Short mmCIF file of C-alpha atoms in Angstrom, two decimals:
data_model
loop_
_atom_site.label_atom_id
_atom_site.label_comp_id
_atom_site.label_asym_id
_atom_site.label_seq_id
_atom_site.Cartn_x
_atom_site.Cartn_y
_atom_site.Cartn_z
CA UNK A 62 26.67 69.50 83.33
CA UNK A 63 24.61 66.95 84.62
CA UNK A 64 27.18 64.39 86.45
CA UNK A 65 27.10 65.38 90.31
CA UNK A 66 30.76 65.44 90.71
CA UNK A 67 31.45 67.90 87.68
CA UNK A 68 28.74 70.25 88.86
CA UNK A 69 30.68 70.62 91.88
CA UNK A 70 33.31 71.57 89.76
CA UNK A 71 31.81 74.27 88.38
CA UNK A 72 29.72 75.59 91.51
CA UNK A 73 33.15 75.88 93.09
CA UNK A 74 34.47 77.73 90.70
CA UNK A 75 31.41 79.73 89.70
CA UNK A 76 32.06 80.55 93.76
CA UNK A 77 35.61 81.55 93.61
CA UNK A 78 34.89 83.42 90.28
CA UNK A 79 32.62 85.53 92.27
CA UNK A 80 34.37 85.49 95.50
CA UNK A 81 37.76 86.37 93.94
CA UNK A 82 36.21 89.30 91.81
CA UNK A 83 36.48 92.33 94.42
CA UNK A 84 39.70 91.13 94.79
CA UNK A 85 40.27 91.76 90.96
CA UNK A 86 38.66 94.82 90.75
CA UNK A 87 40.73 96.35 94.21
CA UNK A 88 44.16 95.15 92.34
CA UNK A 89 45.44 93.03 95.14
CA UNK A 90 46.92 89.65 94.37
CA UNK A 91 48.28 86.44 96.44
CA UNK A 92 51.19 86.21 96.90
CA UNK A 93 62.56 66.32 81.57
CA UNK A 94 60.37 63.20 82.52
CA UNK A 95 58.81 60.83 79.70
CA UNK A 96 55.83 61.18 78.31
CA UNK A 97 54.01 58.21 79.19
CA UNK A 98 50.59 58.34 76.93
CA UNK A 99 52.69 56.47 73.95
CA UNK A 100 51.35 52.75 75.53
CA UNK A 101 48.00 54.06 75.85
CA UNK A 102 46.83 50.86 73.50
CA UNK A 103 47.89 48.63 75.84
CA UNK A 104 47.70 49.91 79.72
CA UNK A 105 51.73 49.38 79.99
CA UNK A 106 53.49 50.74 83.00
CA UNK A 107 57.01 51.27 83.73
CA UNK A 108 57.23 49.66 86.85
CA UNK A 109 59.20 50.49 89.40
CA UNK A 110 62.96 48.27 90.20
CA UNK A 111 62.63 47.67 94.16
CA UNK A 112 58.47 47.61 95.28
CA UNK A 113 57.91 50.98 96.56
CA UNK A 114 57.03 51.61 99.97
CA UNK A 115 53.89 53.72 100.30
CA UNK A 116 53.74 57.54 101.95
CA UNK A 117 52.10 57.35 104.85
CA UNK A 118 49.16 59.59 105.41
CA UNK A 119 51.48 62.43 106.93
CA UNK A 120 53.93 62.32 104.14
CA UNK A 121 51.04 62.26 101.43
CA UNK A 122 49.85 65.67 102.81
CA UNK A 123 53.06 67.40 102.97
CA UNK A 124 53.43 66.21 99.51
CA UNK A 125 50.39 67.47 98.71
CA UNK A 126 50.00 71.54 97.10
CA UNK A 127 49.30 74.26 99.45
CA UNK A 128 48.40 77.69 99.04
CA UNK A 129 51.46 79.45 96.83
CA UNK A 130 52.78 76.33 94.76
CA UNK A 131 50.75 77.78 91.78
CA UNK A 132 50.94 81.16 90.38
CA UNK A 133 48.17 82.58 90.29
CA UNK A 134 45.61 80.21 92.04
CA UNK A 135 43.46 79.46 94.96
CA UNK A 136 44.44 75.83 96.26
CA UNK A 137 42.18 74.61 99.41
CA UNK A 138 41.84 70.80 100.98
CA UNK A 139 38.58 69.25 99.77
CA UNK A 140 36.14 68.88 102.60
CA UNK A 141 33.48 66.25 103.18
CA UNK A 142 30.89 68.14 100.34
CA UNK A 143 33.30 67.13 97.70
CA UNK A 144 33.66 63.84 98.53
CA UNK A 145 31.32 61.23 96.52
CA UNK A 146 31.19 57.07 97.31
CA UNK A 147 32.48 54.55 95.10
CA UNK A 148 29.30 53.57 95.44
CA UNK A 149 27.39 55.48 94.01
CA UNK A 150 29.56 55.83 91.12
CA UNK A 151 28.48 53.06 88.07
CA UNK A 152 29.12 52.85 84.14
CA UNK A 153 27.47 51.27 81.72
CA UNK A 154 30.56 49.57 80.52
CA UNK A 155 32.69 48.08 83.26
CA UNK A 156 36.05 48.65 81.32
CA UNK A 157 34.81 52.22 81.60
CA UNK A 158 34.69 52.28 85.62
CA UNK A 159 37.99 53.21 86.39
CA UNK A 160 37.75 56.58 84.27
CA UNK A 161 34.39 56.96 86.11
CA UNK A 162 35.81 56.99 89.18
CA UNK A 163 38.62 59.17 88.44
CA UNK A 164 36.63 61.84 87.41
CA UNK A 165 34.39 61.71 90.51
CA UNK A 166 37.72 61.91 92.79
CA UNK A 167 37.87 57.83 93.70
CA UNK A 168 41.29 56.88 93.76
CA UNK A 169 41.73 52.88 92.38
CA UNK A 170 41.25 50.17 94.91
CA UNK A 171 44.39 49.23 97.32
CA UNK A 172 46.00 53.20 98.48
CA UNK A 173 46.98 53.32 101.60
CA UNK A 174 46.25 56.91 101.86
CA UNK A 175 44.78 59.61 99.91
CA UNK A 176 44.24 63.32 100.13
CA UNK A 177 42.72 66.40 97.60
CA UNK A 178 43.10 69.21 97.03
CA UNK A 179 40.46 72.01 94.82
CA UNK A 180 43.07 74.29 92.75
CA UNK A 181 41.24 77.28 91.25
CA UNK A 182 42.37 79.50 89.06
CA UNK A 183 41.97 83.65 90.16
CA UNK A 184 40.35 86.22 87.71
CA UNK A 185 42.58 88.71 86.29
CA UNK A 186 43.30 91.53 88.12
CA UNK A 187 42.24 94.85 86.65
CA UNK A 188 43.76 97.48 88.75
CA UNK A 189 41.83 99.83 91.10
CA UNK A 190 38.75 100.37 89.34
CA UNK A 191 35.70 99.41 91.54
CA UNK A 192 33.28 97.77 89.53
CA UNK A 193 30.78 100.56 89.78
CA UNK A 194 33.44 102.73 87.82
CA UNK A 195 33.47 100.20 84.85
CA UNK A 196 32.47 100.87 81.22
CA UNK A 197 29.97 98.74 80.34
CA UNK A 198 32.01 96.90 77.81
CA UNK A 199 34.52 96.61 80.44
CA UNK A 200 31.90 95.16 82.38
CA UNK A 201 31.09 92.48 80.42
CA UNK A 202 34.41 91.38 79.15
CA UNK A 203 35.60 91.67 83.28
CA UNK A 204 32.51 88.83 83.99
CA UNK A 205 33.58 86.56 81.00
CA UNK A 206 37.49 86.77 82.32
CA UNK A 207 36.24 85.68 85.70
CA UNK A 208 34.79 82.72 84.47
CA UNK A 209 37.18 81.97 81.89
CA UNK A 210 39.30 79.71 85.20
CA UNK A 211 40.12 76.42 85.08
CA UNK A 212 39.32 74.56 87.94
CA UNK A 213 41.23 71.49 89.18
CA UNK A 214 40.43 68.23 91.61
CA UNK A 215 44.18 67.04 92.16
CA UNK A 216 43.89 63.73 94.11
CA UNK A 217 46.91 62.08 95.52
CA UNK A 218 47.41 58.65 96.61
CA UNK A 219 49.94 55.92 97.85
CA UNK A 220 50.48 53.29 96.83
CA UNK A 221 52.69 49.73 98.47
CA UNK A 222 54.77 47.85 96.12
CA UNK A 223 54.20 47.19 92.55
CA UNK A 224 49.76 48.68 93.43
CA UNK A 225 50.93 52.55 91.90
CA UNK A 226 52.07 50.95 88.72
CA UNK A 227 49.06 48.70 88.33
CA UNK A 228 46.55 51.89 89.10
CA UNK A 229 48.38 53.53 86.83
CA UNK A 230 48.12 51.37 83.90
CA UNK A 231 44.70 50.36 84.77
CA UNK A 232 43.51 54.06 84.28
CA UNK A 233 45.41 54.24 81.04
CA UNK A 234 44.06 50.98 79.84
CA UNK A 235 40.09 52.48 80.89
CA UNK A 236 40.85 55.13 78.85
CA UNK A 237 41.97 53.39 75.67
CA UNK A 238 39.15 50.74 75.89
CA UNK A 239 36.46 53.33 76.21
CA UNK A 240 37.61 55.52 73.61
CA UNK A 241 34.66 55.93 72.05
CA UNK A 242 32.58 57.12 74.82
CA UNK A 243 30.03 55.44 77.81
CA UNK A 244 27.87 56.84 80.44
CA UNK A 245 28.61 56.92 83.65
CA UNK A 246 26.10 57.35 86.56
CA UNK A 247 27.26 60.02 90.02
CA UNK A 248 24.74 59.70 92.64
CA UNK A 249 21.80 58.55 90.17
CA UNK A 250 22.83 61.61 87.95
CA UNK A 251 23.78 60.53 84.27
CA UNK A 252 26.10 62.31 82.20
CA UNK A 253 27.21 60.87 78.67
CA UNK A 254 31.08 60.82 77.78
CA UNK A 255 30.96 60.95 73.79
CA UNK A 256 34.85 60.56 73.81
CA UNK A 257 38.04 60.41 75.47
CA UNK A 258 41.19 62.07 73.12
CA UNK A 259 44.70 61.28 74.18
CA UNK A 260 46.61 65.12 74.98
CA UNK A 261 50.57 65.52 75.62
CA UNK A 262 51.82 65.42 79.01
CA UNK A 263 55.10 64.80 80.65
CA UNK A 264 55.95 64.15 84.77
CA UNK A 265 57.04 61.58 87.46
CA UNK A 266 58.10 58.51 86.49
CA UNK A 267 55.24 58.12 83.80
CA UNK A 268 52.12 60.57 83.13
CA UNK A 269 49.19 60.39 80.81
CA UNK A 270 46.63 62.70 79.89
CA UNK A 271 43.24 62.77 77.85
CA UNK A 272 40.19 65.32 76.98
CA UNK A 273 37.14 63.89 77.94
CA UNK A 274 34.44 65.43 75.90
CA UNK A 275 31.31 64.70 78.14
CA UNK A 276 27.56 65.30 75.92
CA UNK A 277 24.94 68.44 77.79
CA UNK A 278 21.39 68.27 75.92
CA UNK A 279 23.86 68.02 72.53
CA UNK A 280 26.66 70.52 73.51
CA UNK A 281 29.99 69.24 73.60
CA UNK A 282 31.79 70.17 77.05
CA UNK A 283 35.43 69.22 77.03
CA UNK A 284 37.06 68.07 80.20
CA UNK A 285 41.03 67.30 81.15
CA UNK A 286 42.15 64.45 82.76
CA UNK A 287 45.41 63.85 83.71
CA UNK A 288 47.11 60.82 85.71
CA UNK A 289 50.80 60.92 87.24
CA UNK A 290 53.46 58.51 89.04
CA UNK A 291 55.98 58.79 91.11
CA UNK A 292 57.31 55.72 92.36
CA UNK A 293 54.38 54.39 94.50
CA UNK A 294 52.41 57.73 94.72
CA UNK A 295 49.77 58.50 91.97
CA UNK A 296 48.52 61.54 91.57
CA UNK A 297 45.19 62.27 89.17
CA UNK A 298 43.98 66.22 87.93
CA UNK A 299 39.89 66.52 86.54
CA UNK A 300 39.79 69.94 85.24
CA UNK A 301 37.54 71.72 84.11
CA UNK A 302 36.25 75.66 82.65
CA UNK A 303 33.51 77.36 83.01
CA UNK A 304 33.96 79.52 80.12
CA UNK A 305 34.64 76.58 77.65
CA UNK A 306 31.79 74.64 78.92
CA UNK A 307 29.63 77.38 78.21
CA UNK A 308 31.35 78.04 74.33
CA UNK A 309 33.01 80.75 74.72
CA UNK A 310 35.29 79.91 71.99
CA UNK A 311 37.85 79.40 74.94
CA UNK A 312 41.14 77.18 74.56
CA UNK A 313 40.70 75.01 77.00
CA UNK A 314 44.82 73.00 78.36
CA UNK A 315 45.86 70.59 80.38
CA UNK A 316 46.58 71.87 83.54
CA UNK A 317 50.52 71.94 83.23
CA UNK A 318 51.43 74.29 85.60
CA UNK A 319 49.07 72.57 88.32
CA UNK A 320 50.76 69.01 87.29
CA UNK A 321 54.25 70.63 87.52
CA UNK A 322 53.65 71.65 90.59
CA UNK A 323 52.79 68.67 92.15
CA UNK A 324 54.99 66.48 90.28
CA UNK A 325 58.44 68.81 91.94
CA UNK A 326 56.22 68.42 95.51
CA UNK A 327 57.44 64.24 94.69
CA UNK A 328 60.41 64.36 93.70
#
């Protein structure tokens, strides 16, 4: 991948793939809403009855996932190498901007507070073998598992008054208008989006969810995006995996479980 923001992406996970694999081999382990991507056409929200009153920065991280709220998965607060500037985030279609920005970790103009969160998926575990003591087939297919993970950048933000529904449907409108694909710039580091596909999700008080299939030297990498409301908190997912970046043949979901997760944390 060439966009900055998605490399970090996958050099985190690559990391925790790595990091998480003598944990694999030693057989320890860690401990209805509506769907809302039906108005995708048109940007429409379902806006709240009373303005909401925004979580304060305190709130919005006890909200936020912690370590346990996902089976199966490493979750840790970003930290200041994650982080990238509005700035230095452009496309070369300004309808396109918003999806830009949600996929570098930006949260849309007016929150009041935001925090993220990395959620990584761990390798499976396969029992008390030490790697040395592997087959070599079992090797091999042990390396692919631990970078078949899907890695997640779950940002969370508030929102006053009627500003969560009006992220919201600005997201959903970016990603309707720009359809057919743009190119966004991270840090003077291009990457081409040749499409954006609208996918099935359900949470909060509206969700809406798309594969983003970004263009690397003519490989098709697909990416999830997912955006959530609750009231005046909005909550966006970028996933992506290693092994279906690199063709693996793997099926590559929206992050459900992760979403689920954070949607109960808001209710």
């Amino acid at each position: 991948m060439r966009a900055t923001a998605v490399r970090r992406t996958a050099l985190a996970a690559s990391a925790a793939a790595l990091a998480l694999l003598a944990t694999a081999c030693s057989g320890s382990s860690d401990a209805d809403a509506k769907d809302g991507g039906k108005d995708a056409a048109n940007g429409s929200s379902s806006a709240p009855k009373t303005p909401a009153k925004a979580l304060t920065a305190a709130e919005l991280e006890k909200a936020a996932l912690a370590q346990g709220d996902v089976k199966g998965t490493k979750i840790t607060k970003a930290g200041p190498a994650d982080e990238v500037s509005a700035d230095d985030v452009k496309a070369d279609k300004a309808a396109c901007l918003p999806i830009a920005h949600a996929m570098s970790g930006i949260p849309e103009k007016g929150a009041v507070a935001t925090t993220k969160r990395k959620v990584i998926e761990e390798p499976k575990k396969t029992g008390d073998k030490k790697l040395e003591d592997l087959a070599e087939g079992e090797a091999e297919d042990l390396f692919k598992d631990a970078f078949n993970l899907t890695s997640t950048a779950v940002v969370l933000s508030s929102y006053e008054g009627t500003a969560g529904p009006d992220a919201f449907a600005t997201l959903k409108k970016a990603a309707a208008d720009c359809a057919g694909g743009f190119t966004t710039t991270v840090e003077k580091t291009p990457m081409k989006v040749a499409s954006i596909t609208e996918e099935k999700v359900t949470g909060g008080d509206e969700a809406a969810a798309w594969t983003v299939t970004s263009e690397d030297d003519g490989d098709a990498v697909p990416l999830k995006l997912v955006v959530l409301r609750k009231e005046g908190t909005v909550a966006t997912f970028f996933s992506f995996n290693l092994a279906a970046a690199g063709g693996e043949g793997v099926k590559f979901e929206v992050p459900t479980e992760v979403v689920a997760a954070q949607d109960g944390k808001l209710a």
